mmCIF file with all atom_site columns, C-alpha atoms in Angstrom:
data_model
loop_
_atom_site.group_PDB
_atom_site.id
_atom_site.type_symbol
_atom_site.label_atom_id
_atom_site.label_alt_id
_atom_site.label_comp_id
_atom_site.label_asym_id
_atom_site.label_entity_id
_atom_site.label_seq_id
_atom_site.pdbx_PDB_ins_code
_atom_site.Cartn_x
_atom_site.Cartn_y
_atom_site.Cartn_z
_atom_site.occupancy
_atom_site.B_iso_or_equiv
_atom_site.pdbx_formal_charge
_atom_site.auth_seq_id
_atom_site.auth_comp_id
_atom_site.auth_asym_id
_atom_site.auth_atom_id
_atom_site.pdbx_PDB_model_num
ATOM 1   C CA . MET A 1 1   ? 41.286 132.355 20.265 1.00 70.00 ? 1   MET A CA 1
ATOM 2   C CA . ILE A 1 2   ? 44.650 133.243 18.903 1.00 75.00 ? 2   ILE A CA 1
ATOM 3   C CA . LYS A 1 3   ? 46.838 135.615 20.991 1.00 87.00 ? 3   LYS A CA 1
ATOM 4   C CA . SER A 1 4   ? 49.669 137.534 19.833 1.00 92.00 ? 4   SER A CA 1
ATOM 5   C CA . HIS A 1 5   ? 52.214 139.652 21.347 1.00 93.00 ? 5   HIS A CA 1
ATOM 6   C CA . HIS A 1 6   ? 53.716 143.134 19.840 1.00 95.00 ? 6   HIS A CA 1
ATOM 7   C CA . PHE A 1 7   ? 56.839 144.663 20.684 1.00 95.00 ? 7   PHE A CA 1
ATOM 8   C CA . SER A 1 8   ? 58.259 147.750 19.360 1.00 96.00 ? 8   SER A CA 1
ATOM 9   C CA . ALA A 1 9   ? 61.176 149.916 19.996 1.00 94.00 ? 9   ALA A CA 1
ATOM 10  C CA . ILE A 1 10  ? 63.158 152.928 18.842 1.00 93.00 ? 10  ILE A CA 1
ATOM 11  C CA . LEU A 1 11  ? 66.675 152.280 19.813 1.00 92.00 ? 11  LEU A CA 1
ATOM 12  C CA . PRO A 1 12  ? 69.956 154.313 19.474 1.00 92.00 ? 12  PRO A CA 1
ATOM 13  C CA . VAL A 1 13  ? 71.848 152.394 16.837 1.00 92.00 ? 13  VAL A CA 1
ATOM 14  C CA . ASN A 1 14  ? 75.458 150.929 16.998 1.00 90.00 ? 14  ASN A CA 1
ATOM 15  C CA . LYS A 1 15  ? 78.115 152.645 14.919 1.00 90.00 ? 15  LYS A CA 1
ATOM 16  C CA . THR A 1 16  ? 78.700 149.470 13.076 1.00 89.00 ? 16  THR A CA 1
ATOM 17  C CA . ALA A 1 17  ? 75.296 149.800 11.459 1.00 91.00 ? 17  ALA A CA 1
ATOM 18  C CA . PHE A 1 18  ? 76.432 152.506 9.515  1.00 93.00 ? 18  PHE A CA 1
ATOM 19  C CA . ASN A 1 19  ? 78.444 150.275 7.403  1.00 92.00 ? 19  ASN A CA 1
ATOM 20  C CA . TRP A 1 20  ? 75.849 147.892 6.614  1.00 94.00 ? 20  TRP A CA 1
ATOM 21  C CA . GLN A 1 21  ? 74.286 146.985 3.425  1.00 94.00 ? 21  GLN A CA 1
ATOM 22  C CA . LYS A 1 22  ? 70.602 145.912 3.469  1.00 96.00 ? 22  LYS A CA 1
ATOM 23  C CA . THR A 1 23  ? 71.658 142.473 2.995  1.00 96.00 ? 23  THR A CA 1
ATOM 24  C CA . ASP A 1 24  ? 73.665 142.487 6.426  1.00 96.00 ? 24  ASP A CA 1
ATOM 25  C CA . PHE A 1 25  ? 70.521 143.742 7.975  1.00 97.00 ? 25  PHE A CA 1
ATOM 26  C CA . ILE A 1 26  ? 68.414 141.145 6.790  1.00 98.00 ? 26  ILE A CA 1
ATOM 27  C CA . GLU A 1 27  ? 71.081 138.338 7.833  1.00 97.00 ? 27  GLU A CA 1
ATOM 28  C CA . VAL A 1 28  ? 70.956 139.731 11.562 1.00 97.00 ? 28  VAL A CA 1
ATOM 29  C CA . LEU A 1 29  ? 67.103 139.514 11.729 1.00 98.00 ? 29  LEU A CA 1
ATOM 30  C CA . LYS A 1 30  ? 67.367 136.192 10.202 1.00 98.00 ? 30  LYS A CA 1
ATOM 31  C CA . ASN A 1 31  ? 69.849 134.951 12.472 1.00 98.00 ? 31  ASN A CA 1
ATOM 32  C CA . ALA A 1 32  ? 67.855 136.406 15.584 1.00 97.00 ? 32  ALA A CA 1
ATOM 33  C CA . ALA A 1 33  ? 64.962 134.894 14.633 1.00 98.00 ? 33  ALA A CA 1
ATOM 34  C CA . ASP A 1 34  ? 66.431 131.413 14.516 1.00 98.00 ? 34  ASP A CA 1
ATOM 35  C CA . THR A 1 35  ? 68.192 132.044 17.589 1.00 98.00 ? 35  THR A CA 1
ATOM 36  C CA . ALA A 1 36  ? 64.903 132.793 19.057 1.00 97.00 ? 36  ALA A CA 1
ATOM 37  C CA . GLU A 1 37  ? 63.706 129.504 17.676 1.00 96.00 ? 37  GLU A CA 1
ATOM 38  C CA . LEU A 1 38  ? 61.216 131.140 15.192 1.00 97.00 ? 38  LEU A CA 1
ATOM 39  C CA . THR A 1 39  ? 60.463 129.879 11.619 1.00 96.00 ? 39  THR A CA 1
ATOM 40  C CA . VAL A 1 40  ? 61.683 132.546 8.811  1.00 98.00 ? 40  VAL A CA 1
ATOM 41  C CA . ILE A 1 41  ? 59.645 131.983 5.694  1.00 98.00 ? 41  ILE A CA 1
ATOM 42  C CA . GLY A 1 42  ? 60.614 135.195 3.871  1.00 98.00 ? 42  GLY A CA 1
ATOM 43  C CA . GLU A 1 43  ? 62.106 138.262 3.710  1.00 98.00 ? 43  GLU A CA 1
ATOM 44  C CA . VAL A 1 44  ? 62.292 141.914 1.867  1.00 98.00 ? 44  VAL A CA 1
ATOM 45  C CA . SER A 1 45  ? 64.770 145.026 2.115  1.00 97.00 ? 45  SER A CA 1
ATOM 46  C CA . PHE A 1 46  ? 64.882 148.443 0.549  1.00 98.00 ? 46  PHE A CA 1
ATOM 47  C CA . ALA A 1 47  ? 67.823 150.932 0.480  1.00 96.00 ? 47  ALA A CA 1
ATOM 48  C CA . PHE A 1 48  ? 66.599 154.317 0.429  1.00 96.00 ? 48  PHE A CA 1
ATOM 49  C CA . GLN A 1 49  ? 69.024 157.196 -1.359 1.00 93.00 ? 49  GLN A CA 1
ATOM 50  C CA . PRO A 1 50  ? 70.639 158.995 -0.006 1.00 93.00 ? 50  PRO A CA 1
ATOM 51  C CA . GLN A 1 51  ? 70.500 156.816 3.463  1.00 93.00 ? 51  GLN A CA 1
ATOM 52  C CA . GLY A 1 52  ? 68.202 154.596 5.052  1.00 96.00 ? 52  GLY A CA 1
ATOM 53  C CA . VAL A 1 53  ? 67.372 151.049 4.967  1.00 97.00 ? 53  VAL A CA 1
ATOM 54  C CA . SER A 1 54  ? 63.765 148.920 5.782  1.00 98.00 ? 54  SER A CA 1
ATOM 55  C CA . ALA A 1 55  ? 64.137 145.248 6.157  1.00 98.00 ? 55  ALA A CA 1
ATOM 56  C CA . VAL A 1 56  ? 61.136 142.828 6.865  1.00 98.00 ? 56  VAL A CA 1
ATOM 57  C CA . ILE A 1 57  ? 61.517 139.227 8.030  1.00 98.00 ? 57  ILE A CA 1
ATOM 58  C CA . LEU A 1 58  ? 58.146 136.813 7.364  1.00 98.00 ? 58  LEU A CA 1
ATOM 59  C CA . LEU A 1 59  ? 57.707 134.514 9.875  1.00 97.00 ? 59  LEU A CA 1
ATOM 60  C CA . ALA A 1 60  ? 55.641 131.315 10.227 1.00 95.00 ? 60  ALA A CA 1
ATOM 61  C CA . GLU A 1 61  ? 54.519 133.343 13.659 1.00 95.00 ? 61  GLU A CA 1
ATOM 62  C CA . SER A 1 62  ? 54.104 136.702 12.210 1.00 95.00 ? 62  SER A CA 1
ATOM 63  C CA . HIS A 1 63  ? 57.007 139.189 11.284 1.00 97.00 ? 63  HIS A CA 1
ATOM 64  C CA . ILE A 1 64  ? 59.905 141.784 12.425 1.00 98.00 ? 64  ILE A CA 1
ATOM 65  C CA . ALA A 1 65  ? 59.892 144.933 10.692 1.00 98.00 ? 65  ALA A CA 1
ATOM 66  C CA . LEU A 1 66  ? 62.969 147.463 11.078 1.00 97.00 ? 66  LEU A CA 1
ATOM 67  C CA . HIS A 1 67  ? 63.487 150.990 9.472  1.00 97.00 ? 67  HIS A CA 1
ATOM 68  C CA . PHE A 1 68  ? 67.356 152.440 10.024 1.00 97.00 ? 68  PHE A CA 1
ATOM 69  C CA . TRP A 1 69  ? 67.256 156.317 10.057 1.00 95.00 ? 69  TRP A CA 1
ATOM 70  C CA . PRO A 1 70  ? 71.461 156.981 9.849  1.00 95.00 ? 70  PRO A CA 1
ATOM 71  C CA . GLU A 1 71  ? 70.555 160.803 9.920  1.00 95.00 ? 71  GLU A CA 1
ATOM 72  C CA . GLU A 1 72  ? 69.075 160.002 13.498 1.00 94.00 ? 72  GLU A CA 1
ATOM 73  C CA . SER A 1 73  ? 71.067 157.302 14.369 1.00 93.00 ? 73  SER A CA 1
ATOM 74  C CA . LYS A 1 74  ? 68.524 155.339 15.284 1.00 94.00 ? 74  LYS A CA 1
ATOM 75  C CA . VAL A 1 75  ? 66.555 151.824 14.340 1.00 95.00 ? 75  VAL A CA 1
ATOM 76  C CA . THR A 1 76  ? 63.154 151.487 14.594 1.00 96.00 ? 76  THR A CA 1
ATOM 77  C CA . ILE A 1 77  ? 61.733 147.833 15.082 1.00 96.00 ? 77  ILE A CA 1
ATOM 78  C CA . ASP A 1 78  ? 58.513 146.343 15.083 1.00 97.00 ? 78  ASP A CA 1
ATOM 79  C CA . ILE A 1 79  ? 57.899 142.515 16.226 1.00 97.00 ? 79  ILE A CA 1
ATOM 80  C CA . HIS A 1 80  ? 54.753 140.806 16.206 1.00 96.00 ? 80  HIS A CA 1
ATOM 81  C CA . ILE A 1 81  ? 54.283 137.112 17.213 1.00 96.00 ? 81  ILE A CA 1
ATOM 82  C CA . CYS A 1 82  ? 51.398 134.911 17.290 1.00 94.00 ? 82  CYS A CA 1
ATOM 83  C CA . ASP A 1 83  ? 50.545 132.145 19.743 1.00 91.00 ? 83  ASP A CA 1
ATOM 84  C CA . TYR A 1 84  ? 49.147 129.839 17.207 1.00 75.00 ? 84  TYR A CA 1
ATOM 85  C CA . GLN A 1 85  ? 49.380 126.372 18.300 1.00 81.00 ? 85  GLN A CA 1
ATOM 86  C CA . LYS A 1 86  ? 51.473 127.238 21.428 1.00 87.00 ? 86  LYS A CA 1
ATOM 87  C CA . ASP A 1 87  ? 52.779 130.201 23.620 1.00 91.00 ? 87  ASP A CA 1
ATOM 88  C CA . ASN A 1 88  ? 55.580 131.989 22.166 1.00 94.00 ? 88  ASN A CA 1
ATOM 89  C CA . LEU A 1 89  ? 55.658 135.032 24.486 1.00 93.00 ? 89  LEU A CA 1
ATOM 90  C CA . GLN A 1 90  ? 59.374 133.843 25.759 1.00 95.00 ? 90  GLN A CA 1
ATOM 91  C CA . LYS A 1 91  ? 60.411 133.429 22.311 1.00 96.00 ? 91  LYS A CA 1
ATOM 92  C CA . ALA A 1 92  ? 59.288 137.084 21.455 1.00 95.00 ? 92  ALA A CA 1
ATOM 93  C CA . GLN A 1 93  ? 60.828 138.352 24.580 1.00 94.00 ? 93  GLN A CA 1
ATOM 94  C CA . PHE A 1 94  ? 64.364 136.507 23.757 1.00 95.00 ? 94  PHE A CA 1
ATOM 95  C CA . LEU A 1 95  ? 64.183 138.220 20.406 1.00 96.00 ? 95  LEU A CA 1
ATOM 96  C CA . THR A 1 96  ? 63.932 141.571 21.607 1.00 94.00 ? 96  THR A CA 1
ATOM 97  C CA . GLN A 1 97  ? 66.741 140.805 23.843 1.00 92.00 ? 97  GLN A CA 1
ATOM 98  C CA . ILE A 1 98  ? 69.006 139.828 20.801 1.00 94.00 ? 98  ILE A CA 1
ATOM 99  C CA . ILE A 1 99  ? 67.582 142.353 18.654 1.00 94.00 ? 99  ILE A CA 1
ATOM 100 C CA . THR A 1 100 ? 68.688 145.204 21.076 1.00 92.00 ? 100 THR A CA 1
ATOM 101 C CA . GLN A 1 101 ? 72.394 143.467 21.820 1.00 91.00 ? 101 GLN A CA 1
ATOM 102 C CA . GLU A 1 102 ? 72.627 143.443 17.912 1.00 91.00 ? 102 GLU A CA 1
ATOM 103 C CA . PHE A 1 103 ? 71.782 147.262 17.057 1.00 90.00 ? 103 PHE A CA 1
ATOM 104 C CA . SER A 1 104 ? 72.259 148.825 20.357 1.00 87.00 ? 104 SER A CA 1
ATOM 105 C CA . SER A 1 105 ? 74.491 149.521 23.870 1.00 74.00 ? 105 SER A CA 1
ATOM 106 C CA . CYS A 1 106 ? 71.005 150.526 25.325 1.00 71.00 ? 106 CYS A CA 1
ATOM 107 C CA . GLU A 1 107 ? 69.346 148.792 28.210 1.00 64.00 ? 107 GLU A CA 1
ATOM 108 C CA . TYR A 1 108 ? 66.738 146.568 26.535 1.00 56.00 ? 108 TYR A CA 1
ATOM 109 C CA . LEU A 1 109 ? 63.606 146.466 28.763 1.00 58.00 ? 109 LEU A CA 1
ATOM 110 C CA . ASN A 1 110 ? 63.418 150.410 29.010 1.00 68.00 ? 110 ASN A CA 1
ATOM 111 C CA . ASN A 1 111 ? 63.190 150.916 25.098 1.00 79.00 ? 111 ASN A CA 1
ATOM 112 C CA . TRP A 1 112 ? 60.520 148.347 24.131 1.00 89.00 ? 112 TRP A CA 1
ATOM 113 C CA . HIS A 1 113 ? 56.893 148.954 24.029 1.00 91.00 ? 113 HIS A CA 1
ATOM 114 C CA . TYR A 1 114 ? 54.861 145.613 24.689 1.00 91.00 ? 114 TYR A CA 1
ATOM 115 C CA . LEU A 1 115 ? 51.216 145.055 23.551 1.00 90.00 ? 115 LEU A CA 1
ATOM 116 C CA . SER A 1 116 ? 49.547 141.879 24.113 1.00 83.00 ? 116 SER A CA 1
ATOM 117 C CA . VAL A 1 117 ? 46.317 141.398 21.579 1.00 77.00 ? 117 VAL A CA 1
ATOM 118 C CA . SER A 1 118 ? 43.688 138.430 22.064 1.00 78.00 ? 118 SER A CA 1
ATOM 119 C CA . GLY A 1 119 ? 41.420 137.991 19.504 1.00 65.00 ? 119 GLY A CA 1
#
């Protein structure tokens, strides 16, 4: 049986993100994944006109997806981490903390929704 952990959040974004390019969003996500000891295996990003960015990091354990909404001063984040061969819940939780610190000044636990999936 494979178990997975799905975290999602809509976070108010720090003003520094307004100066970032799409590559900056990718680097923040990759660094967060590395710090949480997850395995980055791919990446893609897109800058919308006139504004906004979507970025996805593909992980050996699943993915991190981000959408930056500058007109709302928000970022939406979806994290899905599988437990294939080991329990990765602590890594996923640590990743939510890191990402919250990078993008927002809010209290991280109050903004993340968690769903555990077994199958």
